[in-house]
CSV table of C-alpha atoms in Angstrom, one decimal:
chain,number,residue,atom,x,y,z
A,1,UNK,CA,49.1,19.6,38.7
A,2,UNK,CA,45.5,20.0,39.7
A,3,UNK,CA,43.4,17.2,41.1
A,4,UNK,CA,41.1,17.1,38.1
A,5,UNK,CA,44.2,16.5,35.9
A,6,UNK,CA,45.4,13.6,38.0
A,7,UNK,CA,41.9,12.1,37.9
A,8,UNK,CA,41.6,12.6,34.2
A,9,UNK,CA,45.0,11.0,33.6
A,10,UNK,CA,43.9,7.9,35.7
A,11,UNK,CA,40.5,7.8,33.9
A,12,UNK,CA,42.0,8.1,30.4
A,13,UNK,CA,44.6,5.5,31.1
A,14,UNK,CA,41.9,3.2,32.5
A,15,UNK,CA,39.7,3.7,29.4
A,16,UNK,CA,42.7,3.1,27.2
A,17,UNK,CA,43.6,-0.2,28.9
A,18,UNK,CA,39.9,-1.3,29.2
A,19,UNK,CA,39.2,-0.7,25.5
A,20,UNK,CA,42.3,-2.5,24.4
A,21,UNK,CA,41.4,-5.4,26.6
A,22,UNK,CA,37.9,-5.5,25.2
A,23,UNK,CA,39.3,-5.7,21.7
A,24,UNK,CA,41.8,-8.3,22.8
A,25,UNK,CA,39.0,-10.5,24.1
A,26,UNK,CA,37.0,-9.9,21.0
A,27,UNK,CA,34.2,-8.2,22.9
A,28,UNK,CA,34.7,-5.1,20.9
A,29,UNK,CA,35.4,-4.9,17.2
A,30,UNK,CA,38.5,-2.9,16.4
A,31,UNK,CA,36.6,-0.5,14.1
A,32,UNK,CA,34.4,0.5,17.1
A,33,UNK,CA,37.4,1.0,19.3
A,34,UNK,CA,39.0,3.7,17.2
A,35,UNK,CA,36.9,6.6,18.6
A,36,UNK,CA,37.3,5.4,22.2
A,37,UNK,CA,41.0,5.1,21.9
A,38,UNK,CA,41.3,8.5,20.2
A,39,UNK,CA,39.3,10.2,22.9
A,40,UNK,CA,41.2,8.5,25.7
A,41,UNK,CA,44.5,9.5,24.1
A,42,UNK,CA,43.4,13.1,23.5
A,43,UNK,CA,42.3,13.5,27.1
A,44,UNK,CA,45.4,11.8,28.4
A,45,UNK,CA,47.6,14.1,26.3
A,46,UNK,CA,45.8,17.2,27.5
A,47,UNK,CA,46.0,16.1,31.1
A,48,UNK,CA,49.7,15.5,30.9
A,49,UNK,CA,50.6,18.6,28.9
A,50,UNK,CA,49.7,21.5,31.1
A,51,UNK,CA,50.7,24.0,28.5
A,52,UNK,CA,48.5,22.5,25.8
A,53,UNK,CA,45.6,22.9,28.1
A,54,UNK,CA,46.4,26.5,29.0
A,55,UNK,CA,46.9,27.3,25.4
A,56,UNK,CA,43.5,25.8,24.5
A,57,UNK,CA,41.9,27.6,27.4
A,58,UNK,CA,43.3,30.9,26.2
A,59,UNK,CA,42.1,30.4,22.7
A,60,UNK,CA,38.7,29.4,23.8
A,61,UNK,CA,38.5,32.0,26.4
A,62,UNK,CA,38.0,29.5,29.3
A,63,UNK,CA,39.0,31.0,32.6
A,64,UNK,CA,39.4,27.7,34.4
A,65,UNK,CA,41.8,25.7,32.3
A,66,UNK,CA,40.9,22.1,33.4
A,67,UNK,CA,37.4,22.8,32.1
A,68,UNK,CA,38.9,22.3,28.6
A,69,UNK,CA,39.3,18.6,29.5
A,70,UNK,CA,35.6,18.4,30.1
A,71,UNK,CA,34.9,20.2,26.9
A,72,UNK,CA,37.1,17.7,25.0
A,73,UNK,CA,35.5,14.7,26.8
A,74,UNK,CA,32.0,16.0,26.0
A,75,UNK,CA,33.0,16.6,22.4
A,76,UNK,CA,34.2,13.1,22.0
A,77,UNK,CA,31.1,11.8,23.8
A,78,UNK,CA,28.8,13.6,21.2
A,79,UNK,CA,30.8,12.1,18.3
A,80,UNK,CA,30.6,8.7,19.8
A,81,UNK,CA,26.8,9.0,20.2
A,82,UNK,CA,26.3,10.1,16.6
A,83,UNK,CA,28.6,7.3,15.5
A,84,UNK,CA,26.4,4.8,17.4
A,85,UNK,CA,23.2,6.3,15.9
A,86,UNK,CA,24.7,5.6,12.5
A,87,UNK,CA,25.7,2.1,13.4
A,88,UNK,CA,22.2,1.4,14.8
A,89,UNK,CA,20.6,2.8,11.7
A,90,UNK,CA,22.7,0.6,9.5
A,91,UNK,CA,21.9,-2.4,11.7
A,92,UNK,CA,18.2,-1.8,11.7
A,93,UNK,CA,18.3,-1.5,7.9
A,94,UNK,CA,20.2,-4.7,7.6
A,95,UNK,CA,17.8,-6.5,10.0
A,96,UNK,CA,14.9,-5.3,7.9
A,97,UNK,CA,16.4,-6.6,4.7
A,98,UNK,CA,17.1,-9.9,6.4
A,99,UNK,CA,13.6,-10.2,7.7
A,100,UNK,CA,12.2,-9.4,4.3
A,101,UNK,CA,14.4,-12.0,2.7
A,102,UNK,CA,13.4,-14.6,5.1
A,103,UNK,CA,9.7,-13.8,4.7
A,104,UNK,CA,10.0,-13.9,0.9
A,105,UNK,CA,11.9,-17.2,0.9
A,106,UNK,CA,9.3,-18.7,3.2
A,107,UNK,CA,6.6,-17.8,0.8
A,108,UNK,CA,8.7,-19.0,-2.1
A,109,UNK,CA,9.1,-22.4,-0.4
A,110,UNK,CA,5.4,-22.6,0.4
A,111,UNK,CA,4.5,-21.8,-3.2
A,112,UNK,CA,6.9,-24.3,-4.5
A,113,UNK,CA,5.5,-26.9,-2.2
A,114,UNK,CA,1.9,-26.3,-3.2
A,115,UNK,CA,2.9,-26.4,-6.9
A,116,UNK,CA,4.4,-29.8,-6.3
A,117,UNK,CA,1.3,-31.0,-4.5
A,118,UNK,CA,-0.8,-30.0,-7.4
A,119,UNK,CA,1.3,-31.9,-10.0
A,120,UNK,CA,1.6,-35.0,-7.8
B,1,UNK,CA,8.0,0.5,-22.8
B,2,UNK,CA,4.9,1.8,-24.5
B,3,UNK,CA,4.5,-1.5,-26.2
B,4,UNK,CA,4.4,-3.2,-22.8
B,5,UNK,CA,1.5,-1.0,-21.9
B,6,UNK,CA,-0.4,-2.2,-24.8
B,7,UNK,CA,0.0,-5.8,-23.9
B,8,UNK,CA,-2.2,-7.2,-21.2
B,9,UNK,CA,0.0,-6.6,-18.1
B,10,UNK,CA,0.3,-8.8,-15.1
B,11,UNK,CA,-0.9,-7.1,-12.0
B,12,UNK,CA,-0.1,-7.8,-8.4
B,13,UNK,CA,-2.5,-6.4,-5.8
B,14,UNK,CA,-0.9,-6.5,-2.4
B,15,UNK,CA,-2.5,-5.7,0.9
B,16,UNK,CA,-0.6,-4.5,3.9
B,17,UNK,CA,-1.9,-6.1,7.1
B,18,UNK,CA,-0.9,-5.7,10.7
B,19,UNK,CA,-3.4,-7.3,13.0
B,20,UNK,CA,-6.1,-7.1,10.4
B,21,UNK,CA,-7.6,-10.6,10.7
B,22,UNK,CA,-11.1,-9.1,11.0
B,23,UNK,CA,-10.9,-6.9,8.0
B,24,UNK,CA,-8.9,-9.0,5.7
B,25,UNK,CA,-11.5,-11.7,4.5
B,26,UNK,CA,-13.9,-9.1,3.3
B,27,UNK,CA,-11.2,-7.0,1.6
B,28,UNK,CA,-9.8,-10.0,-0.1
B,29,UNK,CA,-13.1,-11.2,-1.4
B,30,UNK,CA,-13.9,-7.6,-2.6
B,31,UNK,CA,-10.6,-7.5,-4.5
B,32,UNK,CA,-11.3,-10.8,-6.1
B,33,UNK,CA,-14.8,-9.6,-7.1
B,34,UNK,CA,-13.4,-6.5,-8.6
B,35,UNK,CA,-10.7,-8.4,-10.6
B,36,UNK,CA,-12.9,-11.3,-11.7
B,37,UNK,CA,-13.9,-9.7,-15.0
B,38,UNK,CA,-10.5,-8.1,-15.7
B,39,UNK,CA,-8.8,-8.6,-19.0
B,40,UNK,CA,-5.4,-9.0,-17.4
B,41,UNK,CA,-3.7,-11.6,-15.3
B,42,UNK,CA,-3.7,-10.8,-11.6
B,43,UNK,CA,-2.5,-12.1,-8.3
B,44,UNK,CA,-3.4,-11.1,-4.7
B,45,UNK,CA,-0.7,-10.9,-2.0
B,46,UNK,CA,-1.1,-10.3,1.7
B,47,UNK,CA,1.9,-8.8,3.5
B,48,UNK,CA,1.5,-9.8,7.1
B,49,UNK,CA,3.8,-7.5,9.0
B,50,UNK,CA,4.4,-9.7,12.1
B,51,UNK,CA,0.7,-9.6,13.2
B,52,UNK,CA,-0.1,-10.8,16.7
B,53,UNK,CA,-3.6,-11.9,15.8
B,54,UNK,CA,-4.9,-14.5,13.3
B,55,UNK,CA,-3.9,-12.6,10.2
B,56,UNK,CA,-1.5,-15.3,9.2
B,57,UNK,CA,-4.2,-17.9,9.1
B,58,UNK,CA,-6.5,-15.9,6.8
B,59,UNK,CA,-7.6,-18.2,4.1
B,60,UNK,CA,-5.2,-18.2,1.1
B,61,UNK,CA,-5.7,-20.1,-2.1
B,62,UNK,CA,-4.0,-20.3,-5.5
B,63,UNK,CA,-5.1,-16.7,-6.1
B,64,UNK,CA,-3.9,-15.3,-2.8
B,65,UNK,CA,-0.4,-15.7,-1.4
B,66,UNK,CA,0.8,-14.4,2.0
B,67,UNK,CA,4.2,-13.2,3.1
B,68,UNK,CA,4.7,-13.1,6.8
B,69,UNK,CA,7.4,-10.9,8.3
B,70,UNK,CA,9.0,-12.6,11.3
B,71,UNK,CA,8.3,-9.4,13.3
B,72,UNK,CA,6.8,-6.0,12.8
B,73,UNK,CA,8.9,-4.1,10.3
B,74,UNK,CA,6.7,-1.1,9.6
B,75,UNK,CA,4.7,0.2,6.6
B,76,UNK,CA,7.7,1.1,4.5
B,77,UNK,CA,9.4,-2.3,4.7
B,78,UNK,CA,6.0,-4.1,4.2
B,79,UNK,CA,5.4,-2.1,1.1
B,80,UNK,CA,8.8,-2.8,-0.1
B,81,UNK,CA,8.4,-6.6,0.5
B,82,UNK,CA,5.4,-6.4,-1.8
B,83,UNK,CA,7.4,-4.6,-4.4
B,84,UNK,CA,10.3,-7.0,-4.2
B,85,UNK,CA,7.8,-9.9,-4.7
B,86,UNK,CA,6.4,-8.1,-7.7
B,87,UNK,CA,9.8,-7.5,-9.1
B,88,UNK,CA,11.0,-11.1,-8.6
B,89,UNK,CA,7.9,-12.5,-10.1
B,90,UNK,CA,8.0,-10.1,-13.1
B,91,UNK,CA,4.8,-8.3,-12.5
B,92,UNK,CA,4.3,-5.2,-14.6
B,93,UNK,CA,2.1,-3.4,-12.2
B,94,UNK,CA,1.8,-3.5,-8.4
B,95,UNK,CA,-1.1,-2.0,-6.5
B,96,UNK,CA,-0.9,-1.4,-2.8
B,97,UNK,CA,-3.9,-1.4,-0.5
B,98,UNK,CA,-4.0,-1.1,3.2
B,99,UNK,CA,-5.6,-3.9,5.2
B,100,UNK,CA,-7.7,-1.6,7.3
B,101,UNK,CA,-10.4,-1.3,4.7
B,102,UNK,CA,-9.9,2.4,3.9
B,103,UNK,CA,-9.0,1.8,0.3
B,104,UNK,CA,-12.0,0.6,-1.7
B,105,UNK,CA,-11.0,-2.3,-4.0
B,106,UNK,CA,-13.6,-1.0,-6.4
B,107,UNK,CA,-11.2,1.8,-7.3
B,108,UNK,CA,-8.4,-0.5,-8.4
B,109,UNK,CA,-9.6,-0.6,-12.0
B,110,UNK,CA,-9.9,3.2,-12.1
B,111,UNK,CA,-6.3,3.5,-10.9
B,112,UNK,CA,-5.1,0.9,-13.3
B,113,UNK,CA,-6.9,2.7,-16.1
B,114,UNK,CA,-5.2,6.0,-15.2
B,115,UNK,CA,-1.9,4.2,-15.2
B,116,UNK,CA,-2.4,2.8,-18.6
B,117,UNK,CA,-3.6,6.0,-20.1
B,118,UNK,CA,-1.0,8.3,-18.6
B,119,UNK,CA,1.9,5.9,-18.5
B,120,UNK,CA,2.7,7.3,-15.1
B,121,UNK,CA,5.2,5.5,-12.9
B,122,UNK,CA,3.2,6.0,-9.8
B,123,UNK,CA,-0.6,6.6,-9.6
B,124,UNK,CA,-2.1,7.7,-6.3
B,125,UNK,CA,-5.6,7.1,-5.2
B,126,UNK,CA,-6.2,10.6,-3.8
B,127,UNK,CA,-8.8,11.8,-1.3
B,128,UNK,CA,-8.7,15.4,-2.3
B,129,UNK,CA,-8.2,15.5,-6.0
B,130,UNK,CA,-11.0,17.5,-7.6
B,131,UNK,CA,-13.9,15.4,-8.7
B,132,UNK,CA,-14.5,13.7,-5.4
B,133,UNK,CA,-17.4,15.4,-3.7
B,134,UNK,CA,-18.7,12.6,-1.5
B,135,UNK,CA,-17.0,9.9,0.6
B,136,UNK,CA,-15.1,9.8,3.8
B,137,UNK,CA,-12.6,12.7,4.0
B,138,UNK,CA,-11.2,11.7,7.4
B,139,UNK,CA,-10.9,14.0,10.4
B,140,UNK,CA,-10.4,17.7,10.3
B,141,UNK,CA,-6.9,17.5,12.0
B,142,UNK,CA,-5.9,14.8,9.5
B,143,UNK,CA,-7.1,16.9,6.6
B,144,UNK,CA,-4.9,19.8,7.8
B,145,UNK,CA,-2.0,17.4,8.1
B,146,UNK,CA,-2.4,16.2,4.6
B,147,UNK,CA,-2.7,19.8,3.3
B,148,UNK,CA,0.5,20.6,5.1
B,149,UNK,CA,2.4,17.8,3.5
B,150,UNK,CA,0.9,18.6,0.1
B,151,UNK,CA,2.1,22.2,0.4
B,152,UNK,CA,5.5,21.1,1.6
B,153,UNK,CA,5.8,18.7,-1.4
B,154,UNK,CA,4.9,21.6,-3.6
B,155,UNK,CA,7.5,23.9,-2.0
B,156,UNK,CA,10.2,21.3,-2.2
B,157,UNK,CA,9.6,20.0,-5.7
B,158,UNK,CA,7.2,22.4,-7.4
B,159,UNK,CA,4.8,19.6,-8.1
B,160,UNK,CA,1.3,19.6,-6.6
B,161,UNK,CA,0.2,16.3,-5.1
B,162,UNK,CA,-3.2,16.6,-3.4
B,163,UNK,CA,-2.9,13.6,-1.1
B,164,UNK,CA,0.8,12.6,-0.6
B,165,UNK,CA,0.0,10.6,2.5
B,166,UNK,CA,-2.3,8.2,0.7
B,167,UNK,CA,-1.1,4.6,0.7
B,168,UNK,CA,-3.5,3.6,-2.1
B,169,UNK,CA,-1.1,3.5,-5.0
B,170,UNK,CA,-0.1,1.8,-8.2
B,171,UNK,CA,3.5,1.2,-9.3
B,172,UNK,CA,4.6,0.4,-12.8
B,173,UNK,CA,7.6,-1.9,-13.5
B,174,UNK,CA,10.1,1.0,-13.3
B,175,UNK,CA,8.7,2.4,-10.1
B,176,UNK,CA,8.8,-1.1,-8.6
B,177,UNK,CA,12.4,-1.4,-9.6
B,178,UNK,CA,13.2,2.0,-8.1
B,179,UNK,CA,11.5,1.5,-4.8
B,180,UNK,CA,13.0,-2.0,-4.3
B,181,UNK,CA,16.5,-0.5,-4.5
B,182,UNK,CA,16.3,2.2,-1.8
B,183,UNK,CA,16.3,1.4,1.9
B,184,UNK,CA,12.7,1.4,3.2
B,185,UNK,CA,11.6,4.2,5.4
B,186,UNK,CA,8.9,4.0,8.0
B,187,UNK,CA,5.8,6.0,7.0
B,188,UNK,CA,7.1,6.0,3.5
B,189,UNK,CA,4.3,7.6,1.5
B,190,UNK,CA,5.3,11.3,1.3
B,191,UNK,CA,9.0,10.5,1.3
B,192,UNK,CA,8.6,8.1,-1.6
B,193,UNK,CA,6.9,10.9,-3.6
B,194,UNK,CA,9.8,13.2,-3.1
B,195,UNK,CA,12.4,10.5,-3.9
B,196,UNK,CA,10.3,9.5,-6.9
B,197,UNK,CA,10.0,13.1,-8.3
B,198,UNK,CA,13.8,13.7,-7.7
B,199,UNK,CA,14.5,10.6,-9.8
B,200,UNK,CA,12.2,11.6,-12.6
B,201,UNK,CA,9.2,9.4,-11.9
B,202,UNK,CA,5.9,10.7,-13.2
B,203,UNK,CA,3.2,10.8,-10.6
B,204,UNK,CA,-0.6,11.0,-11.3
B,205,UNK,CA,-3.6,11.1,-9.0
B,206,UNK,CA,-7.0,9.7,-9.3
B,207,UNK,CA,-9.9,10.9,-7.0
B,208,UNK,CA,-11.0,8.0,-4.8
B,209,UNK,CA,-13.6,8.0,-2.0
B,210,UNK,CA,-12.0,6.4,1.0
B,211,UNK,CA,-14.0,4.4,3.4
B,212,UNK,CA,-14.0,4.7,7.2
B,213,UNK,CA,-11.9,1.9,8.8
B,214,UNK,CA,-14.1,-1.2,9.1
B,215,UNK,CA,-12.8,-2.3,12.4
B,216,UNK,CA,-9.8,-2.0,14.7
B,217,UNK,CA,-7.7,1.0,15.7
B,218,UNK,CA,-6.0,3.3,13.3
B,219,UNK,CA,-2.4,2.4,12.6
B,220,UNK,CA,-1.5,5.9,13.6
B,221,UNK,CA,-2.4,6.6,17.2
B,222,UNK,CA,-2.6,10.0,18.9
B,223,UNK,CA,1.0,10.4,20.0
B,224,UNK,CA,2.3,8.8,16.9
B,225,UNK,CA,0.7,11.6,14.9
B,226,UNK,CA,3.0,14.2,16.4
B,227,UNK,CA,5.9,11.9,15.8
B,228,UNK,CA,4.7,11.2,12.3
B,229,UNK,CA,4.5,14.9,11.4
B,230,UNK,CA,8.0,15.6,12.7
B,231,UNK,CA,9.6,12.5,11.3
B,232,UNK,CA,8.0,12.8,7.8
B,233,UNK,CA,8.8,16.6,7.7
B,234,UNK,CA,12.5,15.9,8.4
B,235,UNK,CA,12.6,12.9,6.0
B,236,UNK,CA,11.1,14.8,3.1
B,237,UNK,CA,13.2,17.9,3.6
B,238,UNK,CA,16.3,15.8,3.6
B,239,UNK,CA,15.0,13.7,0.7
B,240,UNK,CA,14.6,16.8,-1.4
B,241,UNK,CA,18.3,17.5,-0.8
B,242,UNK,CA,19.4,14.2,-2.2
B,243,UNK,CA,20.8,13.9,-5.7
B,244,UNK,CA,19.1,11.5,-8.1
B,245,UNK,CA,20.2,7.9,-7.5
B,246,UNK,CA,23.3,6.9,-9.5
B,247,UNK,CA,22.3,3.3,-10.0
B,248,UNK,CA,18.8,4.1,-11.1
B,249,UNK,CA,18.4,5.3,-14.7
B,250,UNK,CA,14.9,5.6,-16.1
B,251,UNK,CA,14.5,4.2,-19.5
B,252,UNK,CA,11.6,6.5,-20.0
B,253,UNK,CA,12.1,9.8,-18.2
B,254,UNK,CA,9.2,12.2,-18.4
B,255,UNK,CA,8.0,15.6,-17.2
B,256,UNK,CA,5.7,16.0,-14.3
B,257,UNK,CA,2.8,18.2,-14.7
B,258,UNK,CA,1.4,17.7,-11.2
């Protein structure tokens, strides 16, 4: 077992435990933990199963088998980043809608107020 | 719908303002002046997009209301706030002007007239439509940019809009409804044209002589221009790939002639 594999086992187990702990403490919503858990489990599985890695390496034409680990990790990283971009976009749309609503309500209140003043 | 056009419609004129305290008073009084002898009911609204200057304290009266965003939301959201207000208050027509003084209030009537005659959903006050020989045509670079977007619009939809970047525009009730129901985009002008055409909105243009900005800096600064071109290009190409909105069905669908 190569050194990189031992390191990646340790790191993936650490990520797994860390993410579960974050969810347990309600610091991370379960829906946002799914991708992290999936990537940690995938890296863990590849690190433990030597043959899987060799097989992937052969298919992909990678000479140095453990590099497949990096490839998988980077792949998951990209997916995570895109996922976050989507979440941020959604959030910023929601913030915009909220701010618009507040501004409209404020004006509505003011207009109501001035109507009252006129009739009083 | 055509009957509605015959009746005297209620018109909302809304001004987008971000740090425009200096320009606003003259624009507002000019709008009032131009609407004073109108045969329709009108209201003026200022959308203060989280200005850091005194924009919020610009004098408002029974004719002029102001909506203040808690922070800067951008042109698209500001425009949409105006349209939501128009929709909620049952206005038939909404006219957007920018608070920097580029859009001459004297052209509002012309735009409204064109809307009434053509029944178009969206009427754009256009800098380059034939018929306008004089007036401020903006810088050379900007003209090239506008030409570029005009060509891109034509390539994507087959419809020629001479000044797709113009923010001087008039929405009828259905266009108001349409644009209040899609998420606002920043720098929304060109994208809204593509979205509109894709959903069957009829767009018309009226030649208008723009004025040079009265005071203050342009909303689009140098580096923003490059960002603007890239962002809007991506936005409109993607917009042209969208299917017509499922929840928006026009009651009066027409053909665009460009």
